[in-house]
Each structure stands twice: as structure tokens, then as C-alpha cells.
GROMACS .gro file of C-alpha atoms in nm:
model
  378
    1MET     CA    1  -6.461 -14.043  -5.138
    2LEU     CA    2  -6.357 -14.320  -5.379
    3TYR     CA    3  -6.074 -14.226  -5.613
    4LEU     CA    4  -6.093 -14.393  -5.955
    5ASP     CA    5  -5.850 -14.179  -6.154
    6HIS     CA    6  -5.523 -14.362  -6.099
    7ALA     CA    7  -5.432 -14.327  -6.468
    8ALA     CA    8  -5.398 -13.954  -6.395
    9THR     CA    9  -5.196 -13.996  -6.076
   10SER     CA   10  -5.167 -14.211  -5.766
   11PRO     CA   11  -5.081 -14.120  -5.406
   12VAL     CA   12  -4.723 -14.150  -5.285
   13ARG     CA   13  -4.671 -14.482  -5.110
   14PRO     CA   14  -4.554 -14.475  -4.744
   15GLU     CA   15  -4.258 -14.697  -4.831
   16VAL     CA   16  -4.153 -14.449  -5.098
   17ARG     CA   17  -4.177 -14.152  -4.861
   18ALA     CA   18  -3.966 -14.337  -4.607
   19ALA     CA   19  -3.701 -14.427  -4.865
   20MET     CA   20  -3.680 -14.067  -4.986
   21GLU     CA   21  -3.671 -13.899  -4.645
   22PRO     CA   22  -3.293 -13.921  -4.580
   23TYR     CA   23  -3.217 -13.758  -4.916
   24LEU     CA   24  -3.451 -13.470  -4.840
   25THR     CA   25  -3.289 -13.400  -4.504
   26ALA     CA   26  -2.954 -13.530  -4.374
   27VAL     CA   27  -2.811 -13.672  -4.699
   28PHE     CA   28  -2.861 -13.360  -4.909
   29GLY     CA   29  -2.534 -13.341  -5.100
   30ASN     CA   30  -2.506 -13.270  -5.471
   31PRO     CA   31  -2.419 -13.604  -5.637
   32ALA     CA   32  -2.178 -13.425  -5.872
   33SER     CA   33  -1.973 -13.279  -5.584
   34HIS     CA   34  -1.638 -13.439  -5.505
   35HIS     CA   35  -1.660 -13.448  -5.128
   36THR     CA   36  -1.806 -13.685  -4.871
   37ALA     CA   37  -2.160 -13.543  -4.880
   38GLY     CA   38  -2.167 -13.546  -5.258
   39GLU     CA   39  -2.021 -13.894  -5.286
   40THR     CA   40  -2.279 -14.032  -5.043
   41ALA     CA   41  -2.556 -13.885  -5.257
   42ALA     CA   42  -2.389 -14.018  -5.572
   43ARG     CA   43  -2.384 -14.371  -5.431
   44ALA     CA   44  -2.756 -14.349  -5.356
   45LEU     CA   45  -2.822 -14.219  -5.706
   46GLU     CA   46  -2.630 -14.501  -5.871
   47ASP     CA   47  -2.802 -14.757  -5.650
   48ALA     CA   48  -3.138 -14.619  -5.766
   49ARG     CA   49  -3.018 -14.635  -6.126
   50THR     CA   50  -2.915 -14.999  -6.079
   51ARG     CA   51  -3.254 -15.090  -5.932
   52VAL     CA   52  -3.444 -14.930  -6.221
   53ALA     CA   53  -3.218 -15.100  -6.475
   54ARG     CA   54  -3.278 -15.437  -6.308
   55VAL     CA   55  -3.656 -15.411  -6.354
   56PHE     CA   56  -3.606 -15.340  -6.724
   57GLY     CA   57  -3.332 -15.596  -6.773
   58ALA     CA   58  -3.118 -15.308  -6.900
   59ARG     CA   59  -2.764 -15.190  -6.838
   60VAL     CA   60  -2.716 -14.946  -6.552
   61GLY     CA   61  -2.580 -14.678  -6.784
   62ASP     CA   62  -2.896 -14.692  -6.996
   63VAL     CA   63  -3.110 -14.524  -6.728
   64VAL     CA   64  -3.158 -14.147  -6.757
   65PHE     CA   65  -3.352 -13.989  -6.470
   66THR     CA   66  -3.595 -13.718  -6.583
   67GLY     CA   67  -3.849 -13.479  -6.436
   68GLY     CA   68  -4.141 -13.706  -6.530
   69GLY     CA   69  -4.296 -13.898  -6.817
   70THR     CA   70  -4.350 -13.593  -7.037
   71GLU     CA   71  -3.982 -13.501  -7.024
   72ALA     CA   72  -3.883 -13.863  -7.088
   73ASN     CA   73  -4.109 -13.874  -7.395
   74ASN     CA   74  -3.976 -13.540  -7.520
   75LEU     CA   75  -3.619 -13.656  -7.474
   76ALA     CA   76  -3.688 -13.977  -7.665
   77VAL     CA   77  -3.875 -13.833  -7.963
   78LYS     CA   78  -3.680 -13.509  -7.999
   79GLY     CA   79  -3.344 -13.640  -7.882
   80ILE     CA   80  -3.336 -13.940  -8.115
   81THR     CA   81  -3.466 -13.739  -8.410
   82LEU     CA   82  -3.232 -13.444  -8.364
   83ALA     CA   83  -2.936 -13.681  -8.344
   84ALA     CA   84  -3.050 -13.849  -8.668
   85LEU     CA   85  -3.094 -13.532  -8.875
   86ALA     CA   86  -2.728 -13.526  -8.977
   87SER     CA   87  -2.768 -13.866  -9.142
   88GLY     CA   88  -3.067 -13.746  -9.345
   89ARG     CA   89  -3.339 -13.912  -9.137
   90ARG     CA   90  -3.616 -13.654  -9.124
   91ARG     CA   91  -3.931 -13.858  -9.063
   92VAL     CA   92  -4.102 -13.929  -8.730
   93VAL     CA   93  -4.373 -14.193  -8.697
   94VAL     CA   94  -4.625 -14.159  -8.413
   95SER     CA   95  -4.981 -14.284  -8.397
   96PRO     CA   96  -5.278 -14.049  -8.360
   97ILE     CA   97  -5.364 -14.197  -8.019
   98GLU     CA   98  -5.032 -14.116  -7.849
   99HIS     CA   99  -5.003 -13.903  -7.538
  100GLU     CA  100  -4.987 -13.527  -7.594
  101SER     CA  101  -4.618 -13.523  -7.504
  102ILE     CA  102  -4.546 -13.753  -7.799
  103ARG     CA  103  -4.773 -13.582  -8.050
  104GLU     CA  104  -4.658 -13.233  -7.954
  105SER     CA  105  -4.291 -13.333  -7.967
  106ALA     CA  106  -4.345 -13.456  -8.321
  107ALA     CA  107  -4.532 -13.136  -8.409
  108TYR     CA  108  -4.244 -12.927  -8.271
  109LEU     CA  109  -3.996 -13.114  -8.488
  110ALA     CA  110  -4.215 -13.052  -8.792
  111ARG     CA  111  -4.248 -12.678  -8.719
  112PHE     CA  112  -3.887 -12.597  -8.637
  113HIS     CA  113  -3.678 -12.869  -8.801
  114GLY     CA  114  -3.869 -12.951  -9.119
  115VAL     CA  115  -3.937 -13.307  -9.007
  116THR     CA  116  -4.218 -13.505  -9.170
  117VAL     CA  117  -4.463 -13.661  -8.925
  118ALA     CA  118  -4.644 -13.977  -9.034
  119MET     CA  119  -4.927 -14.141  -8.843
  120PRO     CA  120  -5.030 -14.504  -8.898
  121ALA     CA  121  -5.403 -14.566  -8.879
  122VAL     CA  122  -5.549 -14.743  -8.576
  123ASP     CA  123  -5.850 -14.972  -8.580
  124GLY     CA  124  -6.172 -14.914  -8.388
  125THR     CA  125  -6.019 -15.057  -8.072
  126GLY     CA  126  -5.713 -14.832  -8.086
  127ARG     CA  127  -5.468 -15.097  -8.202
  128ILE     CA  128  -5.194 -15.034  -8.459
  129GLY     CA  129  -5.162 -15.318  -8.708
  130PRO     CA  130  -4.815 -15.421  -8.829
  131ASP     CA  131  -4.919 -15.360  -9.190
  132ALA     CA  132  -5.048 -15.012  -9.106
  133LEU     CA  133  -4.717 -14.931  -8.942
  134ASP     CA  134  -4.511 -15.074  -9.225
  135THR     CA  135  -4.703 -14.860  -9.475
  136VAL     CA  136  -4.577 -14.534  -9.323
  137LEU     CA  137  -4.216 -14.639  -9.266
  138THR     CA  138  -3.952 -14.512  -9.508
  139ASP     CA  139  -3.575 -14.527  -9.529
  140ASP     CA  140  -3.545 -14.179  -9.380
  141THR     CA  141  -3.747 -14.255  -9.063
  142ALA     CA  142  -3.562 -14.135  -8.752
  143VAL     CA  143  -3.781 -14.291  -8.483
  144VAL     CA  144  -4.108 -14.472  -8.425
  145SER     CA  145  -4.285 -14.389  -8.098
  146VAL     CA  146  -4.564 -14.615  -7.970
  147GLY     CA  147  -4.751 -14.617  -7.641
  148HIS     CA  148  -4.745 -14.957  -7.475
  149ALA     CA  149  -5.094 -14.892  -7.338
  150ASN     CA  150  -5.324 -14.600  -7.407
  151ASN     CA  151  -5.399 -14.370  -7.115
  152GLU     CA  152  -5.762 -14.306  -7.215
  153ILE     CA  153  -5.902 -14.635  -7.341
  154GLY     CA  154  -5.650 -14.880  -7.197
  155THR     CA  155  -5.574 -15.061  -7.524
  156VAL     CA  156  -5.244 -15.250  -7.516
  157GLN     CA  157  -5.038 -15.263  -7.834
  158ASP     CA  158  -4.876 -15.577  -7.972
  159ILE     CA  159  -4.524 -15.448  -7.918
  160PRO     CA  160  -4.344 -15.766  -8.038
  161ALA     CA  161  -4.526 -15.753  -8.375
  162LEU     CA  162  -4.465 -15.380  -8.417
  163ARG     CA  163  -4.103 -15.416  -8.307
  164GLU     CA  164  -4.044 -15.678  -8.577
  165VAL     CA  165  -4.166 -15.437  -8.845
  166VAL     CA  166  -3.956 -15.149  -8.711
  167ARG     CA  167  -3.641 -15.356  -8.670
  168ALA     CA  168  -3.670 -15.484  -9.026
  169ARG     CA  169  -3.636 -15.120  -9.135
  170ARG     CA  170  -3.346 -15.057  -8.893
  171VAL     CA  171  -3.537 -14.777  -8.723
  172PRO     CA  172  -3.515 -14.701  -8.347
  173LEU     CA  173  -3.830 -14.784  -8.149
  174HIS     CA  174  -3.942 -14.578  -7.851
  175VAL     CA  175  -4.213 -14.720  -7.625
  176ASP     CA  176  -4.409 -14.496  -7.388
  177ALA     CA  177  -4.469 -14.726  -7.089
  178VAL     CA  178  -4.599 -14.458  -6.853
  179GLN     CA  179  -4.940 -14.625  -6.824
  180SER     CA  180  -4.828 -14.987  -6.845
  181ALA     CA  181  -4.550 -14.980  -6.585
  182GLY     CA  182  -4.664 -15.172  -6.280
  183TRP     CA  183  -4.935 -15.353  -6.474
  184LEU     CA  184  -4.748 -15.519  -6.761
  185PRO     CA  185  -4.395 -15.667  -6.788
  186LEU     CA  186  -4.128 -15.415  -6.884
  187HIS     CA  187  -3.823 -15.641  -6.910
  188ASP     CA  188  -3.933 -15.797  -7.240
  189LEU     CA  189  -4.023 -15.480  -7.431
  190ASP     CA  190  -3.680 -15.488  -7.600
  191ALA     CA  191  -3.722 -15.134  -7.734
  192ASP     CA  192  -3.445 -14.885  -7.803
  193ALA     CA  193  -3.595 -14.641  -7.553
  194VAL     CA  194  -3.870 -14.672  -7.290
  195SER     CA  195  -4.033 -14.398  -7.080
  196ILE     CA  196  -4.188 -14.426  -6.732
  197ALA     CA  197  -4.333 -14.178  -6.482
  198GLY     CA  198  -4.310 -14.215  -6.105
  199HIS     CA  199  -4.644 -14.067  -6.007
  200LYS     CA  200  -4.838 -14.348  -6.176
  201LEU     CA  201  -4.654 -14.596  -5.951
  202GLY     CA  202  -4.666 -14.435  -5.608
  203ALA     CA  203  -4.364 -14.204  -5.639
  204PRO     CA  204  -4.395 -13.823  -5.637
  205LYS     CA  205  -4.495 -13.618  -5.937
  206GLY     CA  206  -4.195 -13.485  -6.125
  207THR     CA  207  -4.005 -13.814  -6.122
  208GLY     CA  208  -3.944 -14.031  -6.425
  209ALA     CA  209  -3.688 -14.206  -6.639
  210LEU     CA  210  -3.595 -14.282  -6.996
  211VAL     CA  211  -3.422 -14.615  -7.042
  212VAL     CA  212  -3.228 -14.573  -7.365
  213ARG     CA  213  -2.993 -14.818  -7.532
  214GLY     CA  214  -2.647 -14.682  -7.462
  215ARG     CA  215  -2.517 -14.674  -7.819
  216LEU     CA  216  -2.826 -14.500  -7.958
  217PRO     CA  217  -2.736 -14.138  -8.049
  218LEU     CA  218  -2.942 -13.901  -7.834
  219GLU     CA  219  -2.924 -13.522  -7.852
  220PRO     CA  220  -2.981 -13.372  -7.506
  221LEU     CA  221  -3.261 -13.120  -7.464
  222LEU     CA  222  -3.114 -12.970  -7.146
  223HIS     CA  223  -2.760 -12.834  -7.177
  224GLY     CA  224  -2.525 -12.749  -6.895
  225GLY     CA  225  -2.299 -12.952  -6.674
  226GLY     CA  226  -2.336 -13.278  -6.864
  227GLN     CA  227  -2.502 -13.481  -6.590
  228GLU     CA  228  -2.665 -13.816  -6.669
  229ARG     CA  229  -2.373 -13.906  -6.895
  230GLY     CA  230  -2.429 -13.595  -7.104
  231ARG     CA  231  -2.788 -13.682  -7.191
  232ARG     CA  232  -2.971 -13.461  -6.941
  233SER     CA  233  -2.787 -13.174  -6.772
  234GLY     CA  234  -2.893 -13.040  -6.435
  235THR     CA  235  -2.843 -13.144  -6.074
  236VAL     CA  236  -3.017 -13.479  -6.039
  237ASP     CA  237  -3.300 -13.514  -5.786
  238VAL     CA  238  -3.150 -13.791  -5.573
  239ALA     CA  239  -3.455 -13.825  -5.349
  240GLY     CA  240  -3.678 -13.844  -5.656
  241ALA     CA  241  -3.459 -14.110  -5.814
  242VAL     CA  242  -3.467 -14.316  -5.494
  243GLY     CA  243  -3.844 -14.275  -5.476
  244LEU     CA  244  -3.891 -14.380  -5.837
  245ALA     CA  245  -3.671 -14.687  -5.794
  246THR     CA  246  -3.854 -14.788  -5.476
  247ALA     CA  247  -4.199 -14.744  -5.629
  248LEU     CA  248  -4.100 -14.930  -5.946
  249GLU     CA  249  -3.957 -15.223  -5.750
  250LEU     CA  250  -4.266 -15.245  -5.530
  251ALA     CA  251  -4.500 -15.229  -5.829
  252GLU     CA  252  -4.302 -15.497  -6.012
  253HIS     CA  253  -4.301 -15.724  -5.707
  254GLU     CA  254  -4.678 -15.689  -5.670
  255ARG     CA  255  -4.758 -15.672  -6.041
  256ALA     CA  256  -4.900 -16.018  -6.108
  257ALA     CA  257  -5.126 -16.023  -5.801
  258ALA     CA  258  -5.238 -15.661  -5.843
  259ALA     CA  259  -5.315 -15.708  -6.213
  260ALA     CA  260  -5.520 -16.022  -6.143
  261ARG     CA  261  -5.722 -15.846  -5.871
  262ALA     CA  262  -5.780 -15.540  -6.085
  263ALA     CA  263  -5.875 -15.740  -6.394
  264GLU     CA  264  -6.138 -15.936  -6.200
  265ALA     CA  265  -6.290 -15.626  -6.040
  266THR     CA  266  -6.280 -15.428  -6.365
  267ALA     CA  267  -6.450 -15.709  -6.561
  268ARG     CA  268  -6.734 -15.717  -6.308
  269PHE     CA  269  -6.763 -15.339  -6.319
  270ILE     CA  270  -6.775 -15.335  -6.701
  271ALA     CA  271  -7.042 -15.606  -6.707
  272GLU     CA  272  -7.256 -15.424  -6.450
  273VAL     CA  273  -7.227 -15.083  -6.619
  274THR     CA  274  -7.319 -15.238  -6.953
  275ARG     CA  275  -7.619 -15.408  -6.792
  276ARG     CA  276  -7.742 -15.106  -6.594
  277VAL     CA  277  -7.671 -14.836  -6.855
  278PRO     CA  278  -7.797 -14.964  -7.193
  279ASP     CA  279  -7.637 -14.680  -7.392
  280ALA     CA  280  -7.292 -14.737  -7.237
  281THR     CA  281  -7.034 -14.868  -7.484
  282LEU     CA  282  -6.691 -14.987  -7.374
  283THR     CA  283  -6.409 -14.818  -7.564
  284GLY     CA  284  -6.074 -14.975  -7.644
  285HIS     CA  285  -5.990 -15.336  -7.710
  286PRO     CA  286  -6.217 -15.586  -7.530
  287ALA     CA  287  -5.931 -15.822  -7.446
  288HIS     CA  288  -5.594 -15.652  -7.504
  289ARG     CA  289  -5.637 -15.383  -7.241
  290LEU     CA  290  -5.493 -15.267  -6.912
  291PRO     CA  291  -5.640 -15.464  -6.622
  292ALA     CA  292  -5.754 -15.158  -6.425
  293THR     CA  293  -5.905 -14.936  -6.697
  294ALA     CA  294  -6.270 -14.910  -6.802
  295SER     CA  295  -6.371 -14.632  -7.041
  296PHE     CA  296  -6.720 -14.584  -7.181
  297THR     CA  297  -6.909 -14.356  -7.413
  298ILE     CA  298  -7.269 -14.304  -7.304
  299ALA     CA  299  -7.484 -14.183  -7.591
  300GLY     CA  300  -7.705 -13.885  -7.521
  301VAL     CA  301  -7.532 -13.744  -7.212
  302SER     CA  302  -7.241 -13.511  -7.140
  303GLY     CA  303  -6.946 -13.700  -6.998
  304GLU     CA  304  -6.848 -13.399  -6.786
  305ALA     CA  305  -7.200 -13.379  -6.641
  306VAL     CA  306  -7.187 -13.747  -6.547
  307LEU     CA  307  -6.853 -13.691  -6.375
  308LEU     CA  308  -7.000 -13.408  -6.166
  309GLU     CA  309  -7.292 -13.627  -6.062
  310LEU     CA  310  -7.052 -13.905  -5.969
  311GLU     CA  311  -6.844 -13.671  -5.756
  312ARG     CA  312  -7.161 -13.567  -5.569
  313ARG     CA  313  -7.197 -13.938  -5.492
  314GLY     CA  314  -6.842 -13.970  -5.367
  315VAL     CA  315  -6.675 -14.109  -5.681
  316ILE     CA  316  -6.384 -13.931  -5.852
  317SER     CA  317  -6.319 -14.031  -6.211
  318SER     CA  318  -6.236 -13.854  -6.539
  319SER     CA  319  -6.326 -13.812  -6.903
  320GLY     CA  320  -5.980 -13.901  -7.034
  321SER     CA  321  -5.628 -13.763  -7.029
  322ALA     CA  322  -5.556 -13.524  -6.743
  323CYS     CA  323  -5.298 -13.357  -6.968
  324ALA     CA  324  -5.584 -13.235  -7.189
  325ALA     CA  325  -5.801 -13.119  -6.901
  326GLY     CA  326  -5.993 -12.801  -6.973
  327SER     CA  327  -6.012 -12.863  -7.347
  328ASP     CA  328  -6.356 -12.849  -7.505
  329GLU     CA  329  -6.236 -13.049  -7.804
  330PRO     CA  330  -6.331 -13.417  -7.834
  331SER     CA  331  -6.056 -13.665  -7.757
  332PRO     CA  332  -5.818 -13.725  -8.052
  333VAL     CA  333  -5.786 -14.083  -7.928
  334LEU     CA  334  -6.157 -14.151  -7.962
  335LEU     CA  335  -6.176 -13.970  -8.295
  336ALA     CA  336  -5.890 -14.183  -8.429
  337CYS     CA  337  -6.087 -14.492  -8.326
  338GLY     CA  338  -6.372 -14.381  -8.552
  339ILE     CA  339  -6.599 -14.242  -8.280
  340SER     CA  340  -6.793 -13.932  -8.382
  341PRO     CA  341  -6.715 -13.599  -8.210
  342GLU     CA  342  -7.062 -13.593  -8.053
  343VAL     CA  343  -7.026 -13.938  -7.900
  344ALA     CA  344  -6.664 -13.873  -7.799
  345GLN     CA  345  -6.787 -13.588  -7.576
  346THR     CA  346  -6.981 -13.843  -7.370
  347ALA     CA  347  -6.673 -14.038  -7.258
  348VAL     CA  348  -6.607 -14.130  -6.896
  349ARG     CA  349  -6.303 -14.321  -6.769
  350PHE     CA  350  -6.253 -14.522  -6.451
  351THR     CA  351  -5.905 -14.639  -6.352
  352PHE     CA  352  -5.852 -14.850  -6.043
  353GLY     CA  353  -5.547 -14.865  -5.817
  354ARG     CA  354  -5.336 -15.158  -5.704
  355THR     CA  355  -5.498 -15.213  -5.366
  356ALA     CA  356  -5.788 -15.452  -5.320
  357LEU     CA  357  -6.142 -15.311  -5.332
  358PRO     CA  358  -6.428 -15.422  -5.105
  359ALA     CA  359  -6.592 -15.738  -5.239
  360ASP     CA  360  -6.905 -15.563  -5.363
  361ALA     CA  361  -6.733 -15.246  -5.488
  362PRO     CA  362  -6.768 -15.310  -5.867
  363GLU     CA  363  -7.144 -15.359  -5.839
  364ARG     CA  364  -7.193 -15.061  -5.606
  365LEU     CA  365  -6.987 -14.842  -5.837
  366ALA     CA  366  -7.186 -14.950  -6.141
  367ALA     CA  367  -7.507 -14.865  -5.958
  368LEU     CA  368  -7.372 -14.516  -5.885
  369VAL     CA  369  -7.279 -14.472  -6.251
  370ALA     CA  370  -7.635 -14.563  -6.348
  371GLU     CA  371  -7.771 -14.315  -6.091
  372ALA     CA  372  -7.545 -14.040  -6.224
  373VAL     CA  373  -7.652 -14.102  -6.585
  374ASP     CA  374  -8.020 -14.101  -6.485
  375ALA     CA  375  -7.968 -13.772  -6.296
  376VAL     CA  376  -7.810 -13.609  -6.601
  377ARG     CA  377  -8.092 -13.727  -6.823
  378GLY     CA  378  -8.342 -13.590  -6.574
   0.00000   0.00000   0.00000
């Protein structure tokens, strides 16, 4: 079985399991406890925090460990906005192609806190133009949230250009880097808050972090004992934090080589699918895209049916965001890019991992895609 759904999740790396093991067994203390066992755990937690901060080029105190990317995104969008309400900032700007955790956080704020949600238009490749963003910014904007790279189509945003527009308005910028971490540099994002998720990097599910500029007001969503410097109460998962830090460091160390390998294999795969399946159209930006993502619409077939045929042939892939699995509705991302609902239902997505593939894998995979499409068409 060949797994090509790494944008949904990746397996836990052996090095990460080994790093976590002591904190799941012998070193089990609560890091908030003032005794030897607790202090040992606390040292491990702060070491993990330091390692994550180093990858981002951030201060150690800026790192907030969370229970995954969704929680980190919720904490950023809701936490920054709720803290800004007292100053009269009641507008949230998110694009229509953001992850569900961003869009639903904004929708929650609109329903229960009277916040206005504004969405800049994206072009046909899923990119937000600086002018489109500037058009929806106002003096009462609390936060702008932008995904560094889209989880369905792989389009990478021009963060420096968007950041310039946002900073000119003195508005905090949150960047969702869940998909880009390990593939693109994180240290030069220079955003006010950045989210990552461990399970995209080889750490367990349920691990993540929000790196948030220390002086930025942030209302906690979880209240209790005031852990994580009052920004996220609850006993911190020390093993998870160690696993996240280990996976992030490994991914950053390997990033350039892994991205080059993936980009070369993905380019060959895209070329072969386009050649073998005439109705296949690549979605997302042709150049500004994640190196390991290839997403197509295939006119005249059901994307889900193609995926079933591929699985019969030993290939696991997806139709888009795993967080929207089970929905019969066409992808909001593809609709925002101007793709019709009928064509959006034909989407299939292939996302490669960081390890090298066999030399002929892209061509063999493309041949299997063509077989699966032919089988669906009968």
C-alpha cells in the first residue's frame, strides 16, 4: 500500500517515539509540581519550548503548546480578537480558502460576539493579492489570519507582501503554517502569531503550538491553573511537547533536501497525469505551491469513485481536507478559486512524504491514476 495523504497526517517518526518514551514512563511528573519529579518534567518542557522557539527565531516565552493545529488556530483567531474587543476592534479578516478551524472560529465570533467577518477575494490559483487584502481592512480590524500554504491545493501565499499591507494598518497577522512547516522556512515569516501541528511533521496527533509575540494581548480559551504563562490552562503534555520539538527540528534539518526531492518527483507526477489523463487539470498555483502536493480536477468523473479505484490498486490519497471528510458539499476552497460545484466534486489530491520514492514511482503512480479514471468511466 502506498500512502499519498501526508497532508492529512504522517506516521510518527522512530526518533520522535524514542524521545517521548521517558516522559510517558519514568519521567511522568506534572511540570507544575514543586518537587523533584515535577521539576524534572518542567526542565524537559522548557527545553522543548526552547527548541521550537529556535526554529522560528522567536523568544522562548512566545511558544504556547496546544493540543494540535486546530486549537492553535482557534487560540490565535479567537484569542486575539476577544482581547481586542475592549478597544473597539470588531472585525476579523480571513480568506475563503482557510482551514475549517480558521473559518469556523471567525463564524463563532460573528455569532456570539457580534464581530464582522470580511473575506478578501482569491484569484483562480488560490492566491490573495495585496490589493484584495487592503480593500477589506479597516481601522477596527482585530486580526488578519492567512494560511501560509493551502491544505487542499498547495498554493503558497506571498506572506511578505501581505504582511506589509497588514502592518501598514497596524493590525496583528496570524499565519497558519500547519501545512508549510517542514517544507518552507518558518523563521522569516515575521508574523504576530504562527500555528503548527505535530502530526504533519512526524509527531503524534494532538500536539501543536502557537508561537505568539509576547506583548500581543491574547485572551485564553481554556481557563484554570494559568499554565503556559496564562495563555492556555491545563496540565501540559510534556511527552507531546518533546515529540513536537523533536519532529520540528528533524523536519527543519532535512527541509531543503526533502523539498527538492519532493518537488522533482511531484513535477514528474503532474506531467505524467496531465499527459495520461487529458481531462485532468492541476489546481492551485503552478509555481508558488508546496513541493509535495498535486491536486487535480478530472472532468466527468466522481473524485470519490477515483479514490476508491486507486485504493483497490494500493494507493491511498484523498479528495481534499480530512477535516471536511464525509461532507457531500463541494470544497469551499475550489469554489473560491472559481471552479464550478460540479467540477469541484471531481477533485483528487496526492500529497507525498519526506522520504525518497523509488526512481520510477511518479510514472507508475500516474499510470495507476489513469487506470482508476478509466475504470470509473467504464
